[in-house]
Amino acid sequence: MTIEISSQYIFLAGLLALLSILASVLSSRLGTPLLLVFLVIGMLAGEDGIGGIQFDDSGLAFLFGNLALATILLDGGLGTRRESFAISLKPAFLLATVGVLLTAGITASAVYWLFGLPWKESLLLGAIIGSTDAAAVFGLIRNAGLRIKERTGATLEVESGANDPMAIFLTITMVSLISNPEQGLGWPILVKFIQQMGLGLTIGVLGGLLLKRVLPKLHLASSLYPLLVTSAGLSIFGITNLWGGSGFLAIYIVGVILGNSNNMPYKRDVHRFHDGMAWLSQIGMFLMLGLLVTPSDIAPVILPALAIGAVLIFIARPVAVLISLLPFHFPWREQLFISWCGLRGAVPIILAMYPSLSGVEQTPVYFNFVFVVVIMSLVLQGWTIPQVARWLKIELPDKEATPKAFSITFDDYNNRHILIYEVPDDSDLVGCSVESLPSTPYSRPMGVMRGGQLLVEYDEVLRGTDKAAFFSQLENDSELNRYFTPGQRMQQTSMSQFYGDFVVNSDAKMRDIAYVYFFRVEEAYLDSSVKEFFQEKFHGRVVIGDRYRFGEIELTVREFENGEISKFGLKIIRQK
C-alpha cells in the first residue's frame, strides 16, 4: 500500500466520521435514530452509492465489529449503577437467556412455515436476530433524552448488555450443526454454554475486582487512566474468548464493577473518555456495516425479511417478554415498552458474518436478510420510542438540567476538589450578596469571579454568568448542583404536572388520606401506611414513578431516601 493510498483511506475515514457527527444535528431535529443515520451514510458511500467505495472484507469487518461492541459494552457497564443492577438483575437475566431462546425459536418457526427453509437454517436465522443490541438500546434511549422508570430502564440496559453471549452461543451452535450434519444436540452443547457463561462471569468479576484494587494505587498521568481502563477491559475480553468464555459478558461485568467503585481515580474523566469511545465505536461500526452491504443485492429478500421482521417485533419479542417477566409482576405498560424496545442493530449483522467465516453456503442471503430486519427495527421501533414511552406513561419528568460547572482535583489533599459553577440568569441567587452563597455538609464557598477578576467585596450582589467557587469533599455535590441549575422554575412546573401539587410522607396512613381526600380504600389496607400499600401492590419492587389511582386521586412515588420510599406525590385529576 502506497503512502498516497493510505492518505486517501485516512481522508475518507475522517470525512465519513465528520459527516456522521454533523448529520446528528439534523437527526436530533427530525427525531431520526442516530444509528440509522450512520448506517445510511455508510450505504451512500458504498459501491452502490455516490461514494463508490468497494468494501467486502467480512473478516476485517468482523474484527472491528467485535472490538467496537466490546468498547460499547464497557461504556454501558461503566454507566450502570449498582442500584439499577440490583433492581434488574433477575428479570434481565431471564430476558437475556430464556427471552433470547424464545425469540429465536418463534422467529425460526415463522421462517420455517412461511418460506420452507430447513429447520437448521431457520434456527440459524432465528438465533442471529434473537438478541437486542446494546449499541441500539444504550444509544437510542439516552440520545432521545428519555428518563424512564428505573425498573424498566435498568432491565433494558442490563438485558441488552448481557444477551449477546446467548445469541452468539446459539449462532455458533447452529453454524456448527449445519457444517457438521452428523453432530447432534446433547450434553456437549449444554456444557459449552455453561462454560461460556461461567467463564465470562468469573473472569469479568475477578478482573473487575483486581482493577478496582490496583487503579487507586498506581501513580500515572491523569490522561492515562482512561486508556488503562480501555486496554485492561479489552485484554480481559480477549483472554476470556481465548479460554472459551464469553468476552462480551466479561467486559460488561468489568465495566459495572469499575463504574460503581468509589475510589477510582479521575472517575469523571474515565466516564467522559469512554462515552466518546462508545460514540466513535458506534459511528465506525455502523459506517462500516453500511459500506459492507450492497443495496442492489437486497431487493430479492426485502419482502420475506419484512414479514419475518413483523413476526419478530409483534409476536416473538412480546411473547418472550411476557413469559420471561411473568415471575416479577411487571406492570403491563412496562412489559409493552420493554417489548417495543427490543431493538436490533449491529449485533445481528455481525452475527450474520459467522456463517461466511465458517464456510456455510448462501451466507450473502443471511446477511442481506438480517440487514433488512435491522433497518426495519431501527426505523419502526427506534423512531417511535419517545412517543411510545409517553403514550404508555413510562417517561418520568426530566431531572434537573446539568449545571455549567467543572472541578479541579487535588490528589495530595485526600481527594479534595474545587468546584466552580456558573450562576444561571434565572437563579434565585441572582441579586443576593456574595456572602449568601450556600454551603452543604460537603462543600464550602471560596469566592466569586466576574470577568476574570475575584470579587473582594462580600456585599457585592451576584449576577448571571458569575463564577462561584467551592472547596468540596465531593467531585459532584448533588445538593450544591440544585442552586446552579438553570430552568428551576420550569422544572418545578413539570414536577407538579407529573406528581401533583401535594406531597405525602411515606408513613402516612391510608385511612387518613382517604378521609381527607374523600376516596375509598380496601378495608384490608386502611391501617397500612402508603409505603406498605405500594409495596404490596407492586410486589416489593417499587420505583419512582409508580402510581395508583383512587377515582379522582392519584398517588405517585416521588422520592427515595437511603433505599426506602420517603415521599409520594398526590394529584387531583378532574373528570372532564
XYZ file of C-alpha atoms in Angstrom:
576
model
C 0.000 0.000 0.000
C 1.459 3.348 -1.061
C 1.562 6.485 1.059
C -0.936 8.117 -1.300
C -3.481 5.300 -0.935
C -3.011 5.304 2.853
C -3.683 9.031 2.916
C -6.819 8.541 0.817
C -8.126 5.944 3.277
C -7.417 8.221 6.225
C -9.107 11.151 4.485
C -12.213 9.088 3.609
C -12.495 7.646 7.116
C -12.200 11.089 8.693
C -14.655 12.615 6.219
C -17.287 9.921 6.795
C -16.972 10.261 10.574
C -17.221 14.061 10.268
C -20.331 13.822 8.088
C -21.902 11.391 10.561
C -21.304 13.714 13.507
C -22.654 16.744 11.610
C -25.663 14.715 10.477
C -26.503 14.084 14.143
C -27.660 17.720 14.387
C -30.252 17.133 11.667
C -31.090 13.758 13.200
C -31.988 15.300 16.571
C -34.318 17.797 14.891
C -36.106 15.150 12.847
C -36.110 12.562 15.633
C -34.248 10.113 13.403
C -32.336 7.317 15.200
C -28.665 8.268 15.000
C -27.562 4.716 14.299
C -29.776 4.700 11.209
C -28.107 7.923 10.047
C -24.642 6.358 10.379
C -25.815 3.268 8.511
C -27.335 5.289 5.647
C -24.194 7.414 5.274
C -22.145 4.230 5.010
C -24.503 2.882 2.319
C -24.340 6.147 0.372
C -20.554 5.964 0.473
C -20.569 2.306 -0.649
C -20.257 0.744 -4.063
C -23.934 1.348 -5.000
C -23.918 4.866 -3.567
C -22.411 8.188 -4.593
C -19.091 7.361 -2.925
C -18.477 4.187 -4.897
C -16.232 2.722 -2.170
C -15.858 -1.039 -2.548
C -15.526 -2.860 0.754
C -16.187 -6.581 1.087
C -13.675 -7.732 3.680
C -16.003 -9.573 6.083
C -13.047 -10.733 8.210
C -11.902 -7.162 8.879
C -15.495 -6.066 9.461
C -15.973 -8.910 11.946
C -12.790 -7.970 13.845
C -13.646 -4.272 14.007
C -17.267 -5.036 14.900
C -16.228 -7.180 17.856
C -13.826 -4.504 19.130
C -16.486 -1.830 18.753
C -19.117 -3.913 20.569
C -16.683 -4.672 23.387
C -15.968 -0.939 23.772
C -19.694 -0.105 23.797
C -20.396 -2.767 26.412
C -17.548 -1.486 28.600
C -19.048 2.013 28.460
C -22.519 0.602 29.154
C -21.205 -1.224 32.218
C -19.456 1.916 33.489
C -22.772 3.761 33.291
C -24.824 1.070 35.063
C -25.389 1.995 38.712
C -25.231 -0.668 41.404
C -28.819 0.081 42.436
C -30.070 -0.382 38.881
C -28.150 -3.625 38.547
C -29.677 -4.946 41.766
C -33.212 -3.984 40.702
C -32.992 -5.512 37.233
C -30.566 -8.449 37.528
C -33.082 -11.302 37.781
C -35.589 -10.130 35.134
C -32.769 -9.054 32.809
C -31.060 -12.440 33.226
C -34.230 -14.278 32.213
C -34.732 -11.950 29.245
C -31.098 -12.458 28.204
C -31.400 -16.258 28.302
C -34.958 -17.584 28.183
C -36.113 -14.489 26.281
C -33.478 -14.910 23.567
C -34.277 -18.636 23.260
C -37.998 -17.951 22.918
C -37.482 -15.115 20.445
C -35.129 -17.215 18.326
C -37.468 -20.235 18.446
C -40.638 -18.334 17.497
C -38.832 -16.445 14.724
C -37.307 -19.673 13.412
C -40.756 -21.282 13.346
C -42.055 -18.391 11.250
C -39.137 -18.743 8.810
C -39.772 -22.494 8.545
C -43.531 -22.294 7.986
C -43.574 -19.210 5.761
C -40.617 -19.974 3.490
C -39.975 -23.674 3.849
C -36.307 -23.425 4.821
C -34.834 -26.466 6.596
C -35.097 -26.378 10.379
C -31.368 -25.839 10.925
C -31.209 -22.832 8.574
C -34.409 -21.464 10.114
C -32.961 -21.789 13.617
C -29.747 -20.124 12.460
C -31.677 -17.072 11.244
C -33.694 -17.025 14.469
C -30.511 -17.159 16.556
C -28.854 -14.356 14.560
C -31.720 -11.904 15.121
C -32.730 -13.231 18.540
C -30.965 -10.681 20.770
C -31.410 -6.972 21.316
C -28.457 -4.734 20.572
C -26.548 -2.867 23.285
C -25.472 -0.045 20.966
C -29.036 0.468 19.766
C -30.650 0.358 23.225
C -27.973 2.383 25.064
C -27.769 4.920 22.256
C -31.415 5.472 21.389
C -32.776 5.720 24.937
C -30.019 8.071 26.115
C -29.875 10.158 22.941
C -33.645 10.575 22.901
C -33.292 12.318 26.277
C -35.704 9.858 27.854
C -35.892 9.422 31.594
C -37.929 6.297 32.135
C -38.789 4.311 35.246
C -35.689 2.805 36.786
C -37.142 -0.710 36.840
C -37.809 -0.520 33.091
C -34.678 1.330 32.011
C -32.319 -0.781 34.117
C -33.892 -4.018 32.856
C -33.470 -2.922 29.235
C -29.863 -1.829 29.678
C -28.720 -4.888 31.618
C -30.576 -7.216 29.235
C -29.061 -5.654 26.123
C -25.611 -5.785 27.704
C -25.959 -9.417 28.788
C -27.859 -11.131 25.974
C -25.118 -11.033 23.322
C -23.386 -14.143 24.764
C -26.612 -16.150 24.393
C -27.149 -15.073 20.789
C -23.502 -15.751 19.924
C -23.667 -19.182 21.541
C -26.849 -20.097 19.625
C -25.409 -18.813 16.346
C -22.128 -20.707 16.718
C -24.042 -23.854 17.710
C -26.282 -23.720 14.640
C -23.348 -22.949 12.310
C -21.546 -25.964 13.774
C -24.608 -28.209 13.278
C -25.007 -27.050 9.663
C -21.288 -27.522 8.912
C -21.225 -30.967 10.585
C -24.613 -32.631 9.957
C -23.611 -35.736 11.893
C -23.227 -33.687 15.067
C -26.331 -33.676 17.236
C -27.730 -31.751 20.178
C -26.776 -33.049 23.593
C -24.677 -32.624 26.697
C -21.594 -31.220 24.893
C -23.583 -28.175 23.788
C -25.011 -27.619 27.280
C -21.510 -27.923 28.772
C -20.228 -25.419 26.212
C -22.970 -22.969 27.182
C -22.208 -23.297 30.905
C -18.511 -22.854 30.146
C -19.056 -19.660 28.148
C -21.359 -18.045 30.700
C -19.465 -19.290 33.739
C -16.039 -18.229 32.498
C -17.387 -14.885 31.262
C -18.930 -14.121 34.649
C -15.961 -15.421 36.691
C -13.222 -13.687 34.696
C -15.256 -10.491 34.499
C -15.756 -10.376 38.280
C -12.135 -11.271 39.081
C -10.743 -8.858 36.500
C -13.022 -6.043 37.662
C -12.155 -6.532 41.339
C -8.439 -6.671 40.522
C -8.607 -3.409 38.559
C -10.688 -1.833 41.327
C -7.902 -2.544 43.832
C -4.952 -1.731 41.563
C -6.097 1.530 39.931
C -6.047 3.706 43.098
C -2.504 2.518 43.907
C -1.000 3.498 40.540
C 0.586 6.890 40.038
C 0.038 7.776 36.398
C -0.666 10.879 34.384
C -4.381 11.673 34.537
C -4.787 11.098 30.790
C -3.507 7.528 31.097
C -6.189 6.237 33.475
C -8.967 6.098 30.817
C -6.563 4.383 28.413
C -5.607 1.891 31.109
C -9.263 1.013 31.726
C -9.819 0.533 27.979
C -6.738 -1.595 27.401
C -7.372 -3.703 30.517
C -11.003 -4.225 29.536
C -10.093 -5.315 26.001
C -7.389 -7.616 27.378
C -9.942 -9.309 29.638
C -12.331 -9.514 26.682
C -9.686 -11.211 24.534
C -8.346 -13.674 27.113
C -11.886 -14.723 28.067
C -12.654 -15.552 24.445
C -9.361 -17.468 24.101
C -10.213 -19.586 27.143
C -13.656 -20.431 25.778
C -15.711 -17.945 27.778
C -17.919 -15.037 26.765
C -15.725 -11.969 26.400
C -18.766 -9.740 25.961
C -20.175 -10.747 29.330
C -16.759 -10.388 30.976
C -16.069 -6.843 29.723
C -19.589 -5.703 30.675
C -19.104 -7.022 34.238
C -15.708 -5.259 34.421
C -17.424 -2.000 33.461
C -20.145 -2.449 36.102
C -17.592 -3.076 38.885
C -15.362 -0.140 37.942
C -18.300 2.194 37.323
C -19.547 1.599 40.870
C -16.138 1.945 42.525
C -15.969 4.951 44.844
C -12.189 5.283 44.791
C -11.402 5.037 41.076
C -9.033 7.910 40.207
C -10.296 10.550 37.773
C -13.654 8.815 37.572
C -15.340 11.641 35.684
C -12.524 11.727 33.106
C -12.794 7.959 32.642
C -16.548 8.238 32.041
C -16.155 11.094 29.567
C -13.405 9.294 27.654
C -15.395 6.079 27.343
C -18.535 7.942 26.367
C -16.538 9.391 23.472
C -15.047 5.987 22.653
C -18.527 4.427 22.604
C -19.687 7.113 20.185
C -16.647 6.557 17.976
C -17.270 2.804 18.039
C -20.920 3.238 17.080
C -20.073 5.622 14.246
C -17.277 3.410 12.910
C -19.249 0.182 13.252
C -22.399 1.382 11.506
C -20.460 3.204 8.789
C -18.511 0.003 8.136
C -21.675 -2.113 8.032
C -23.239 0.392 5.636
C -20.198 0.066 3.371
C -20.315 -3.717 3.604
C -23.878 -4.075 2.311
C -24.705 -3.876 -1.409
C -28.197 -2.339 -1.700
C -28.788 -3.805 -5.189
C -28.486 -7.322 -3.727
C -31.133 -6.691 -1.073
C -34.195 -6.431 -3.349
C -34.946 -10.196 -3.577
C -35.122 -10.605 0.218
C -36.958 -7.392 1.170
C -40.498 -8.804 1.362
C -39.553 -12.051 3.180
C -37.359 -10.097 5.612
C -40.131 -7.574 6.318
C -42.553 -10.430 7.026
C -40.143 -12.073 9.471
C -39.352 -8.667 10.996
C -43.064 -8.188 11.681
C -43.244 -11.582 13.388
C -40.155 -10.731 15.433
C -41.415 -7.311 16.564
C -45.122 -8.018 17.071
C -45.174 -11.675 18.146
C -41.815 -13.218 19.127
C -40.469 -10.393 21.275
C -43.746 -9.673 23.155
C -44.291 -13.374 23.909
C -40.694 -13.749 25.110
C -41.037 -10.677 27.356
C -44.395 -11.816 28.748
C -43.088 -15.277 29.707
C -39.682 -14.071 30.971
C -41.148 -11.345 33.196
C -44.074 -13.400 34.476
C -42.423 -14.160 37.876
C -41.677 -10.473 38.516
C -45.177 -8.952 38.118
C -44.081 -6.081 35.865
C -46.980 -3.686 35.113
C -48.431 -4.317 31.651
C -47.371 -0.857 30.414
C -43.748 -1.584 31.235
C -43.915 -5.010 29.603
C -45.220 -3.412 26.416
C -42.442 -0.830 26.450
C -39.743 -3.447 27.044
C -41.202 -5.437 24.148
C -41.102 -2.396 21.872
C -37.505 -1.647 22.853
C -36.260 -4.990 21.523
C -34.099 -3.096 19.045
C -31.916 -4.894 16.533
C -28.684 -3.208 15.491
C -25.092 -4.118 14.740
C -25.023 -7.390 16.712
C -27.291 -9.350 14.338
C -25.397 -8.003 11.303
C -22.072 -9.076 12.787
C -23.522 -12.462 13.783
C -24.658 -12.851 10.162
C -20.945 -12.940 9.251
C -20.356 -16.111 11.282
C -21.716 -18.426 8.560
C -19.438 -16.779 5.979
C -16.369 -17.146 8.186
C -17.298 -20.808 8.775
C -17.801 -21.657 5.104
C -21.595 -22.127 5.240
C -23.367 -21.741 1.882
C -25.733 -18.888 0.966
C -24.236 -16.529 3.536
C -24.920 -13.386 1.437
C -28.644 -14.230 1.696
C -28.388 -14.405 5.503
C -26.518 -11.128 5.642
C -28.952 -9.225 3.390
C -31.959 -10.763 5.158
C -30.707 -9.688 8.582
C -29.755 -6.243 7.274
C -33.359 -5.557 6.185
C -34.700 -6.711 9.576
C -32.267 -4.353 11.345
C -33.288 -1.399 9.170
C -36.944 -2.192 9.860
C -36.303 -2.312 13.621
C -34.376 0.971 13.665
C -36.992 2.779 11.578
C -40.163 1.362 13.139
C -39.084 0.968 16.783
C -36.173 3.377 17.067
C -38.111 6.285 15.561
C -41.085 5.862 17.892
C -39.537 5.058 21.290
C -40.125 8.546 22.807
C -43.763 8.596 21.643
C -44.418 5.069 22.926
C -42.831 5.935 26.314
C -45.157 8.919 26.699
C -48.210 7.003 25.476
C -47.576 4.212 27.985
C -46.766 6.763 30.734
C -43.330 5.223 31.295
C -41.480 8.541 30.982
C -40.619 10.498 34.125
C -40.227 14.274 34.259
C -36.770 15.457 33.286
C -34.197 15.579 36.012
C -32.652 18.901 36.743
C -30.603 20.184 33.844
C -26.869 19.820 34.239
C -25.289 22.941 35.745
C -22.419 24.626 33.950
C -19.558 23.508 36.150
C -16.136 21.911 36.263
C -13.915 20.587 39.026
C -10.239 20.617 39.946
C -8.953 17.633 41.911
C -6.062 17.767 44.381
C -4.748 14.262 44.906
C -2.291 15.480 47.551
C -5.110 16.547 49.868
C -7.129 13.383 50.473
C -9.040 13.667 47.197
C -10.381 17.190 47.812
C -11.855 19.249 44.971
C -12.557 22.806 43.897
C -15.971 23.056 42.211
C -16.633 26.083 40.004
C -20.223 26.846 38.952
C -21.668 29.428 36.591
C -24.610 31.314 38.124
C -27.665 30.899 35.818
C -29.542 34.032 34.763
C -32.787 32.639 36.223
C -31.260 31.532 39.531
C -32.742 32.687 42.833
C -29.165 33.587 43.818
C -29.094 36.473 41.313
C -29.377 39.714 43.293
C -28.195 38.128 46.530
C -24.918 39.121 48.152
C -21.737 37.115 47.636
C -21.781 36.479 51.361
C -25.035 34.499 50.989
C -23.536 31.756 48.822
C -24.917 28.392 50.009
C -22.998 25.721 51.911
C -23.626 21.981 52.110
C -22.304 19.323 54.503
C -19.534 18.611 51.975
C -18.831 21.980 50.314
C -17.884 25.484 51.485
C -17.857 28.674 49.367
C -14.478 30.165 48.457
C -15.382 33.212 46.382
C -16.893 34.616 43.188
C -15.193 35.578 39.925
C -16.545 38.066 37.395
C -14.824 38.901 34.134
C -11.722 37.024 35.243
C -11.445 39.029 38.481
C -12.045 37.825 42.028
C -14.737 39.838 43.839
C -13.348 41.101 47.142
C -16.456 42.952 48.368
C -18.735 40.453 50.111
C -21.747 42.762 49.868
C -21.468 42.726 46.050
C -24.614 41.174 44.503
C -24.441 38.108 42.307
C -25.170 38.357 38.587
C -25.891 35.825 35.908
C -22.713 34.232 34.412
C -20.690 34.919 37.605
C -18.430 32.010 38.582
C -18.806 30.717 42.157
C -16.026 28.509 43.580
C -16.426 25.949 46.391
C -13.981 23.763 48.289
C -15.540 20.297 48.471
C -15.033 16.726 49.600
C -17.040 15.561 46.554
C -16.316 15.707 42.862
C -20.030 16.212 42.217
C -22.164 17.675 45.041
C -25.777 16.977 44.027
C -27.148 19.291 46.739
C -24.988 22.154 45.512
C -25.978 21.441 41.902
C -29.567 22.442 42.680
C -28.579 26.051 43.340
C -26.797 26.447 39.998
C -29.054 24.506 37.650
C -30.885 26.578 35.015
C -34.618 26.204 34.469
C -35.575 25.548 38.093
C -38.988 27.209 37.773
C -39.831 25.200 34.641
C -38.653 22.080 36.439
C -40.985 22.761 39.351
C -43.922 23.173 36.936
C -43.072 19.897 35.208
C -42.788 18.065 38.539
C -46.138 19.499 39.665
C -47.850 18.344 36.469
C -46.486 14.823 36.894
C -46.648 14.262 40.665
C -49.337 16.760 41.636
C -49.261 19.778 43.940
C -49.273 17.884 47.236
C -46.575 15.810 48.950
C -47.439 12.879 51.235
C -44.975 11.257 53.627
C -44.498 7.535 53.172
C -45.591 6.714 56.736
C -48.999 8.420 56.356
C -51.928 6.037 56.950
C -54.180 5.171 54.032
C -57.214 5.641 56.309
C -56.266 9.294 56.996
C -55.531 10.161 53.354
C -58.799 8.549 52.214
C -60.720 10.544 54.855
C -59.188 13.891 53.867
C -59.478 13.429 50.088
C -62.775 11.511 50.008
C -61.848 8.250 48.292
C -62.403 4.601 49.148
C -59.668 2.103 50.118
C -59.954 -1.638 50.509
C -60.631 -2.406 54.160
C -57.535 -4.630 54.428
C -55.309 -1.598 53.725
C -56.963 1.045 55.920
C -54.348 0.746 58.678
C -51.424 0.365 56.264
C -49.050 3.213 55.501
C -48.819 4.488 51.926
C -45.406 2.816 51.623
C -46.784 -0.545 52.789
C -49.731 -0.226 50.398
C -47.427 0.339 47.404
C -45.040 -2.425 48.470
C -47.981 -4.837 48.478
C -49.495 -3.656 45.198
C -46.158 -3.666 43.343
C -44.875 -6.928 44.883
C -41.998 -5.268 46.740
C -40.439 -3.813 43.561
C -41.399 -0.141 43.834
C -39.575 2.566 41.850
C -40.017 6.301 41.345
C -42.967 6.963 39.055
C -45.114 4.005 40.163
C -48.666 5.241 40.566
C -52.031 4.086 41.869
C -55.349 5.797 41.241
C -58.403 6.093 43.503
C -61.095 7.775 41.415
C -60.002 11.427 41.101
C -56.974 10.952 43.392
C -53.656 9.597 42.116
C -50.685 8.733 44.346
C -47.225 8.541 42.730
C -43.881 7.514 44.236
C -41.807 10.696 44.255
C -38.622 10.254 46.299
C -36.418 7.590 47.847
C -34.073 8.132 50.797
C -31.473 5.556 51.883
C -33.110 2.944 49.694
C -36.590 3.470 51.181
C -39.612 5.328 49.825
C -39.761 8.700 51.568
C -42.343 10.816 49.705
C -45.352 10.441 47.432
C -46.977 12.968 45.154
C -50.748 13.413 45.375
C -52.562 14.625 42.290
C -56.225 15.571 41.938
C -57.487 14.601 38.477
C -60.597 16.487 37.488
C -63.005 14.448 35.371
C -63.869 16.123 32.076
